[in-house]
CSV table of C-alpha atoms and ligand atoms in Angstrom, one decimal:
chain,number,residue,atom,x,y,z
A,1,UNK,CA,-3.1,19.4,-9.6
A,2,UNK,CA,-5.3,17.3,-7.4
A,3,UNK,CA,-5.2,13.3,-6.3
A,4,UNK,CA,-6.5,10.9,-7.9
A,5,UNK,CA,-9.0,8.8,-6.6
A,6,UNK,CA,-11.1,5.1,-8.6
A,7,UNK,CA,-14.6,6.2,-8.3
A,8,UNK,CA,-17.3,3.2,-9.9
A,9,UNK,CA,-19.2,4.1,-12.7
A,10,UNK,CA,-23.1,3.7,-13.3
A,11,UNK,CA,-23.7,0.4,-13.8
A,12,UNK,CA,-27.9,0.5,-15.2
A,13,UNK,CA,-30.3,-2.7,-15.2
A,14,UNK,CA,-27.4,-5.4,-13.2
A,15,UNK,CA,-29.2,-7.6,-10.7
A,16,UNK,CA,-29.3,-6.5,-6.7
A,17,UNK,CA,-30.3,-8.9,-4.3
A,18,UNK,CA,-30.9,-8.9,-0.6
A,19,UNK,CA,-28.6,-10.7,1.8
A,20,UNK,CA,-30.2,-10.3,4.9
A,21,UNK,CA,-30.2,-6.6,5.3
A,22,UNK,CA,-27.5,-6.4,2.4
A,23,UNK,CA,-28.0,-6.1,-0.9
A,24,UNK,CA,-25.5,-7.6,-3.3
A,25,UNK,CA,-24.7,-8.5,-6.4
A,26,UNK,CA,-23.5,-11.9,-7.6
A,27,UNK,CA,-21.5,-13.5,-10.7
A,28,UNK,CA,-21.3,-17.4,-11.1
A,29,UNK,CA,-17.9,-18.5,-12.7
A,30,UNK,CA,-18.7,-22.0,-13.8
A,31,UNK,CA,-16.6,-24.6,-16.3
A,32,UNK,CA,-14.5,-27.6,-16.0
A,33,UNK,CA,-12.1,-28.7,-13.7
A,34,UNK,CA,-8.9,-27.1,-14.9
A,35,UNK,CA,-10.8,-24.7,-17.0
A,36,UNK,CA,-9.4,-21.5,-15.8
A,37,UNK,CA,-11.9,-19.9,-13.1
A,38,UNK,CA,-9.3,-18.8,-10.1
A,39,UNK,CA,-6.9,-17.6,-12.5
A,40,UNK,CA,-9.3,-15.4,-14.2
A,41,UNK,CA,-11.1,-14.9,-11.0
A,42,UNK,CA,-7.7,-13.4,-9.3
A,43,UNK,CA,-7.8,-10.9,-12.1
A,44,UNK,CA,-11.5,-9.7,-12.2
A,45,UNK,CA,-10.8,-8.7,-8.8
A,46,UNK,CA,-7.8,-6.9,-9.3
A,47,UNK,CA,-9.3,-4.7,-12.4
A,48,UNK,CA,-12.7,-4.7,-11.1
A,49,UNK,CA,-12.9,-4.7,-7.5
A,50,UNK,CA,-15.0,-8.0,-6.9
A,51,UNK,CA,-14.6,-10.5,-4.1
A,52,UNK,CA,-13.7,-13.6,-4.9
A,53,UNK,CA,-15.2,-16.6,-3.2
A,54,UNK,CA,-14.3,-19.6,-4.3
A,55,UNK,CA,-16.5,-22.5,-3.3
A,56,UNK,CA,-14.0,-25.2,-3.2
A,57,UNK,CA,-11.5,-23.0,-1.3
A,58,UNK,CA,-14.3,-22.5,1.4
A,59,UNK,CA,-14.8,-26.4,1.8
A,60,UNK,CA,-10.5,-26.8,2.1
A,61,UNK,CA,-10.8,-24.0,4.6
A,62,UNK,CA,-13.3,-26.0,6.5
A,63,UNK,CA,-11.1,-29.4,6.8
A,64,UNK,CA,-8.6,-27.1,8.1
A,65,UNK,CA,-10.3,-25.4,10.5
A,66,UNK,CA,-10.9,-29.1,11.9
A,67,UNK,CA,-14.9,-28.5,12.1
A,68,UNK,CA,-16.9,-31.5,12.6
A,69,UNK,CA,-18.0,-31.8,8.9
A,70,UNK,CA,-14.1,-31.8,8.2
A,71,UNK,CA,-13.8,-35.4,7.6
A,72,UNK,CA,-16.9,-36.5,5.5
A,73,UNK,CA,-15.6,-32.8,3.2
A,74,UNK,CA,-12.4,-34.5,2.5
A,75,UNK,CA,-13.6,-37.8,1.6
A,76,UNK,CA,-16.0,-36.1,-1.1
A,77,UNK,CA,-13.1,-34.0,-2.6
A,78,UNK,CA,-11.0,-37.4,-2.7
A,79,UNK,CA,-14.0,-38.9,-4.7
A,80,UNK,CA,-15.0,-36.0,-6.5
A,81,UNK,CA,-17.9,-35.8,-4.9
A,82,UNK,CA,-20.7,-32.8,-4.4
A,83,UNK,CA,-20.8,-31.6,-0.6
A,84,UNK,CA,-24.5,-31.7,0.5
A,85,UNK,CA,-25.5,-27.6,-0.3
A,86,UNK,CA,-26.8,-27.0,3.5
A,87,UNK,CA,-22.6,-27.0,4.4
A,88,UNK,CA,-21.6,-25.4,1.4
A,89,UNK,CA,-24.1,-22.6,1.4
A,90,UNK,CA,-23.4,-22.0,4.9
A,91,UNK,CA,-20.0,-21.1,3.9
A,92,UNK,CA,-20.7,-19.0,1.1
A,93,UNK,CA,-23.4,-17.1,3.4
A,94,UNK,CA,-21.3,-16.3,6.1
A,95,UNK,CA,-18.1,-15.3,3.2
A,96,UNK,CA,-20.9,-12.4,2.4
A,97,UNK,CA,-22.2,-11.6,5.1
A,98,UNK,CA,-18.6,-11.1,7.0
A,99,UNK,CA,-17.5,-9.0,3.7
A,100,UNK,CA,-17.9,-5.5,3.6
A,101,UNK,CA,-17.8,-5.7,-0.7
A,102,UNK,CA,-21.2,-5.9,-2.6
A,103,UNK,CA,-19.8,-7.3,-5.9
A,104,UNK,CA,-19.3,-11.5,-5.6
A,105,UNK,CA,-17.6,-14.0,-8.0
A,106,UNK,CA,-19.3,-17.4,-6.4
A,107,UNK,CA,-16.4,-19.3,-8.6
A,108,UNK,CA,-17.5,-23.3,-8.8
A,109,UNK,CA,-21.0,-23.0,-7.5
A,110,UNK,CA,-23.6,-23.9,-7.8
A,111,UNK,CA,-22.4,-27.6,-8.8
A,112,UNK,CA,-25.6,-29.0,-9.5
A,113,UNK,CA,-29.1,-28.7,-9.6
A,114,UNK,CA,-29.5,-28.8,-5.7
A,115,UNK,CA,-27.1,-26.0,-5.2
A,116,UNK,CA,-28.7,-24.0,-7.3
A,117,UNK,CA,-32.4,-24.5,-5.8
A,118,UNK,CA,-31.1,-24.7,-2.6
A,119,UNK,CA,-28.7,-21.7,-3.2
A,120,UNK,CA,-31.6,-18.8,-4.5
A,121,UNK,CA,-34.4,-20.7,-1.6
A,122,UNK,CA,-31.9,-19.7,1.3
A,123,UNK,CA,-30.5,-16.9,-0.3
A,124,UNK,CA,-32.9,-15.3,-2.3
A,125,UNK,CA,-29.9,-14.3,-4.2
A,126,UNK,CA,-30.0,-14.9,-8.0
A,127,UNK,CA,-26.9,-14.1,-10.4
A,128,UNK,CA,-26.7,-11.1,-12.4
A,129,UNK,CA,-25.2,-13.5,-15.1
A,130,UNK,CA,-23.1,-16.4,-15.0
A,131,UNK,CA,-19.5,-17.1,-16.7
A,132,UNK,CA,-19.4,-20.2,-18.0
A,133,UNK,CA,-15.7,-21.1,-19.5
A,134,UNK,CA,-15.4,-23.8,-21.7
A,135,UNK,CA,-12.4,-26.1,-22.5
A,136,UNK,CA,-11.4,-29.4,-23.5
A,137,UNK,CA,-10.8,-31.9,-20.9
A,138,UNK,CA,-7.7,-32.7,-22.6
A,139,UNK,CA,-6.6,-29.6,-22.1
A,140,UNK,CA,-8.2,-29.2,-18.6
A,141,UNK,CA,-6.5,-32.8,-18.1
A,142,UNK,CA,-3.2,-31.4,-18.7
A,143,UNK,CA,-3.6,-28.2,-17.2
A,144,UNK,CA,-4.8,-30.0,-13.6
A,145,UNK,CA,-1.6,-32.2,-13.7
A,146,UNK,CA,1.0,-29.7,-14.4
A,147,UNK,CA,-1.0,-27.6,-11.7
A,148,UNK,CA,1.3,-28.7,-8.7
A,149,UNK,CA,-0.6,-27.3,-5.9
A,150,UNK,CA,-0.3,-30.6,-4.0
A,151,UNK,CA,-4.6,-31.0,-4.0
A,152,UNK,CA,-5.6,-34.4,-3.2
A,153,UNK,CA,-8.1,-34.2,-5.6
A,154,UNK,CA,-5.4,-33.1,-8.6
A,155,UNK,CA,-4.3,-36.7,-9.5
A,156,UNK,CA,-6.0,-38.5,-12.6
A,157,UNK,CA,-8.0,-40.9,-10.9
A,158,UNK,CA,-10.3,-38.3,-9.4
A,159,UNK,CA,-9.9,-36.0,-12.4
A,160,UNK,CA,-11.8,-38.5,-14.6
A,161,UNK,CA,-14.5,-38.8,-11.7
A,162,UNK,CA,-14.5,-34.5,-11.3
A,163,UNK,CA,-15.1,-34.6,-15.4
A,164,UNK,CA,-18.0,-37.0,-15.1
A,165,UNK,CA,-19.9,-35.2,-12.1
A,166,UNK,CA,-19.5,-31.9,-14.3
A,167,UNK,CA,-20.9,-33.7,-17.3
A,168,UNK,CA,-23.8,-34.9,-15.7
A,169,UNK,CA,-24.3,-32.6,-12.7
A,170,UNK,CA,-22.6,-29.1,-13.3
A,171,UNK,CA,-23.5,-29.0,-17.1
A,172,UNK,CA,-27.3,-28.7,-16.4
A,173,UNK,CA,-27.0,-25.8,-14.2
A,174,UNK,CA,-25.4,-24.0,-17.2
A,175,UNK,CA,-28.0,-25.0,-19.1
A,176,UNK,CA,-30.9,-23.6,-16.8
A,177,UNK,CA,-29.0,-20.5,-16.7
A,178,UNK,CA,-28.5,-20.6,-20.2
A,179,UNK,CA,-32.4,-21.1,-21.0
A,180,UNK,CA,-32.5,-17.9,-18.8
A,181,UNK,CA,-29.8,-15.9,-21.6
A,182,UNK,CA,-27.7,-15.2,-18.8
A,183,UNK,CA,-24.7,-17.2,-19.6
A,184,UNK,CA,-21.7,-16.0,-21.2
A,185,UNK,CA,-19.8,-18.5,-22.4
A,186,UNK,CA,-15.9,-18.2,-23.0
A,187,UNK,CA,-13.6,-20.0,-25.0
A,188,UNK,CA,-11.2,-20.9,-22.4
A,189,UNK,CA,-8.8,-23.3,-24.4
A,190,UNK,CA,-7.0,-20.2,-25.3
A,191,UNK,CA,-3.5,-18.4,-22.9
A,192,UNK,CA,-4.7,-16.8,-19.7
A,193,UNK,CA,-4.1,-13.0,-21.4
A,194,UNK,CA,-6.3,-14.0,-23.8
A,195,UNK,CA,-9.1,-15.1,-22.1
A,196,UNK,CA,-9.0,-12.1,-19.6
A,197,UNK,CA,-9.6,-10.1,-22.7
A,198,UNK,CA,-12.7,-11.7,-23.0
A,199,UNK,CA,-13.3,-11.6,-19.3
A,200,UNK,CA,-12.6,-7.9,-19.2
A,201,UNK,CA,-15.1,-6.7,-22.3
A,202,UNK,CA,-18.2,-8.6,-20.0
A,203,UNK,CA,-17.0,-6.6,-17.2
A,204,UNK,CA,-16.5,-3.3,-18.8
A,205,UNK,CA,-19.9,-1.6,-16.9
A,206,UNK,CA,-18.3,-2.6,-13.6
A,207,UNK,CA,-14.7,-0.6,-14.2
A,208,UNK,CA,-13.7,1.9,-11.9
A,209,UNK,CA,-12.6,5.5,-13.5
A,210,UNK,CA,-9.7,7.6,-12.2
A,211,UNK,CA,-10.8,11.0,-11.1
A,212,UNK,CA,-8.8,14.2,-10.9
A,213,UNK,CA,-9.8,17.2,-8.8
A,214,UNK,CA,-8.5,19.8,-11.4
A,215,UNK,CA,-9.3,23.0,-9.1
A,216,UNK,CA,-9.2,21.5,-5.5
A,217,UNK,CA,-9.5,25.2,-4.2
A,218,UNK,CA,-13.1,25.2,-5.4
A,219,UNK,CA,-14.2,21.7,-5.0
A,220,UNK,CA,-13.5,19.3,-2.6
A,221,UNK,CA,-13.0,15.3,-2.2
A,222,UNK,CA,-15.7,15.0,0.2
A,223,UNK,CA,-18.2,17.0,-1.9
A,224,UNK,CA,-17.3,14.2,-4.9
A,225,UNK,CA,-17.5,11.3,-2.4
A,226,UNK,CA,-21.1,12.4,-0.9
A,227,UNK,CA,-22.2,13.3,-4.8
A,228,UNK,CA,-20.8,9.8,-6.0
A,229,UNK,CA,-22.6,7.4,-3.1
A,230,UNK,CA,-25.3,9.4,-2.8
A,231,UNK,CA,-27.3,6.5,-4.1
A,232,UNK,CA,-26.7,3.2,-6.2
A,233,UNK,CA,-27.7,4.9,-9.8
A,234,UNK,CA,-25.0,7.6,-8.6
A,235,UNK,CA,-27.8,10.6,-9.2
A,236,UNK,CA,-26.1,13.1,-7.6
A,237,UNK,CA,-27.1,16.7,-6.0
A,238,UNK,CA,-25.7,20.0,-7.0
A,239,UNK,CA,-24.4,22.5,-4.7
A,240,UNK,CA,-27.2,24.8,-5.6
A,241,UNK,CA,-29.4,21.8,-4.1
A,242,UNK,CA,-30.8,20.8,-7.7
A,243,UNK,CA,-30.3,17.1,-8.9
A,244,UNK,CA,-26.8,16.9,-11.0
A,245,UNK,CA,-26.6,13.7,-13.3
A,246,UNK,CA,-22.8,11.5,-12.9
A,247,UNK,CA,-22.6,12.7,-16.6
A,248,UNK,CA,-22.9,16.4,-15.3
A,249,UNK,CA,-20.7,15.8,-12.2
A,250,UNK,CA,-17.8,14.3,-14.9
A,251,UNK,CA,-18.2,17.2,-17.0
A,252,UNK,CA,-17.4,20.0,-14.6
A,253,UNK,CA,-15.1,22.0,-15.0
A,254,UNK,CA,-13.2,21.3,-11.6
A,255,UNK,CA,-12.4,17.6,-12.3
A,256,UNK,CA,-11.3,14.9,-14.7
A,257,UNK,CA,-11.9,11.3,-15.7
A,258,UNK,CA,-8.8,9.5,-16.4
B,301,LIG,N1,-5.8,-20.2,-20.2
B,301,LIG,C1,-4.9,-21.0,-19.6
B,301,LIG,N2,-3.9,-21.5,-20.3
B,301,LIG,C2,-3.0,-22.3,-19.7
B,301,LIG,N3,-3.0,-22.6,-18.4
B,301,LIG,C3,-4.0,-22.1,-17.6
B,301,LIG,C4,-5.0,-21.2,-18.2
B,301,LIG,N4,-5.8,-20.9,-17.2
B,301,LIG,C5,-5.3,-21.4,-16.1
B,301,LIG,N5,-4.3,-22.2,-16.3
B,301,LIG,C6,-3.5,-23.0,-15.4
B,301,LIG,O1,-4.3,-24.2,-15.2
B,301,LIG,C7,-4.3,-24.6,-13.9
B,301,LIG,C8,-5.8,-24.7,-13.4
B,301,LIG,O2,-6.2,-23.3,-13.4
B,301,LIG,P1,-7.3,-22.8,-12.3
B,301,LIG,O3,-6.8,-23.3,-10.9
B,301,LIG,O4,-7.5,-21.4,-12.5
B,301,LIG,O5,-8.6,-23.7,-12.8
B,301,LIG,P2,-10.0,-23.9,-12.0
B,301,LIG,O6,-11.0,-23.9,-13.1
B,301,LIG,O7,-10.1,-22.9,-11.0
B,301,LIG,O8,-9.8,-25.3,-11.4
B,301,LIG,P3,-10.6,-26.1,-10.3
B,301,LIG,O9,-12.0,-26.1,-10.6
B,301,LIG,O10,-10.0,-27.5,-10.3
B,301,LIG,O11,-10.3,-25.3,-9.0
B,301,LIG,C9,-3.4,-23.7,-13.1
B,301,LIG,O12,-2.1,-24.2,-13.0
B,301,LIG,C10,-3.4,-22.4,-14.0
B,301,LIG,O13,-2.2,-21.7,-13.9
B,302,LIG,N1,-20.1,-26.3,-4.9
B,302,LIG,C1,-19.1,-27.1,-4.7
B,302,LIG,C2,-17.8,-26.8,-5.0
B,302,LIG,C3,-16.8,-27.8,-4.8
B,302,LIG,N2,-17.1,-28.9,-4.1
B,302,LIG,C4,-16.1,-29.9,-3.8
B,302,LIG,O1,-14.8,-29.4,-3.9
B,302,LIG,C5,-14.0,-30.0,-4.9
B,302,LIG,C6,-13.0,-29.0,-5.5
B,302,LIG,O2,-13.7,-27.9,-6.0
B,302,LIG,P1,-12.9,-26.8,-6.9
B,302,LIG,O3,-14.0,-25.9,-7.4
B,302,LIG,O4,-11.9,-26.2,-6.1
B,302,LIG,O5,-12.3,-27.6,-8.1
B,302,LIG,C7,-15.0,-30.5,-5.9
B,302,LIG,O6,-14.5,-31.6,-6.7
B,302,LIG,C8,-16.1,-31.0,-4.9
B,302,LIG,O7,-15.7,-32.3,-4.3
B,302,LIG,C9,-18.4,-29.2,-3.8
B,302,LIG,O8,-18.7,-30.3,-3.2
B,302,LIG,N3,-19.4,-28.3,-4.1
């Protein structure tokens, strides 16, 4: 009995964009403050193999680091407020480009209309959908007080002001997308293991499949590997030199999907 191995399945017709020489592909997680997008986030990656890149964790990152922007990024979390895109975008850009992974969840970006302009102008990067969860606020309300995490931006004077700029800026964005039927909206309100249920039909195409070399005598790891990555639609090539389909490479003989 041979190893097993997660090998990607064909995933037909989902956006690829370039990012410089790199192309990628890129999921929006949008919603509330409070409405659930790093928790669900944490588990897309784990069952799917995305990387997550969380927009306001970039921007905390970068008051760390003590860059020069530090300061004036603090004092728009405090308020609420949206970082100008140029600093935010720079982030996110550099996130990819350092990242060996091709899959992205860009989780509470774009905030506005200007990220999202600025976002696809620099980028040339557009999402292959977007995940919009929607919740209460009194339920996001609740859920960003008993969160505990010691934010500054976490108390319910800037929640209320958080609420309002996703009213008036954030919503909009979901709506352009939306006008573009490439959101996919959630129902957030309900427990985590619920929503990931959700979460985890819309991702279906991207999960990975087990593979097991049943006769490793006769066919070998490598030989799999070059067939899989042979290209992105995973068209693969025979050992006689023809052109074997995935769906011919899963039905031999000599291995399994689990
Ligand atoms: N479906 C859920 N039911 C109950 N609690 C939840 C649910 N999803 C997340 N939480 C909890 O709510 C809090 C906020 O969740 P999370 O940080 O994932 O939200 P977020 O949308 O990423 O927030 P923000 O935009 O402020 O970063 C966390 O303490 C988390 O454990
Ligand atoms: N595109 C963005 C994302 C976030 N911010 C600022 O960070 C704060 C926290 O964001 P979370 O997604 O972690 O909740 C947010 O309130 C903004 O001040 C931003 O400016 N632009």
């Amino acid at each position: 009995m041979g190893s097993v191995v997660d090998a990607p399945v064909v995933v037909e017709g989902v956006a690829e964009n370039m990012l410089g020489d790199k192309k990628v592909t890129v999921v929006f997680v949008l919603g509330g403050p409070g409405s659930g997008k790093g928790t669900q986030c944490a588990n897309i990656v784990e069952h799917f193999g995305f990387t997550h890149l969380s927009a306001g964790d970039l921007l905390r990152a970068e008051i760390k680091s003590g860059s020069e922007n530090g300061t004036m990024i603090e004092n728009m979390i405090k308020e609420g407020k949206i970082v100008p895109s140029e600093v935010t975008i720079k982030l996110l850009q550099d996130a990819m480009i350092k990242n060996e992974n091709d899959k992205f969840l860009i989780d509470g970006f774009p905030r506005n209309e200007e990220n999202r302009a600025a976002f696809e102008n620099v980028t040339k990067i557009s999402p292959a959908f977007v995940l919009f969860f929607d919740c209460s606020e009194e339920e996001m309300e609740r859920r960003l007080l008993g969160r505990n995490q010691g934010r500054v931006d976490d108390n319910i004077e800037t929640i209320r002001k958080r609420f309002k700029v996703f009213v008036d800026s954030s919503l909009p964005v979901i709506e352009h997308y939306n006008a573009k039927d490439k959101v996919k909206k959630i129902d957030a309100a309900k427990p985590i293991s619920e929503v990931f249920e959700v979460v985890k039909a819309i991702f279906a195409p991207y999960a990975k499949l087990g593979i097991q070399l049943l006769a490793p005598d006769k066919i070998s790891w490598i030989r799999v590997m070059e067939w899989l990555n042979r290209d992105k639609k995973r068209t693969t090539e025979g050992t006689n030199g023809g052109v074997l389909s995935e769906k011919a490479l899963l039905e031999c003989d000599y291995i399994s999907v689990i």
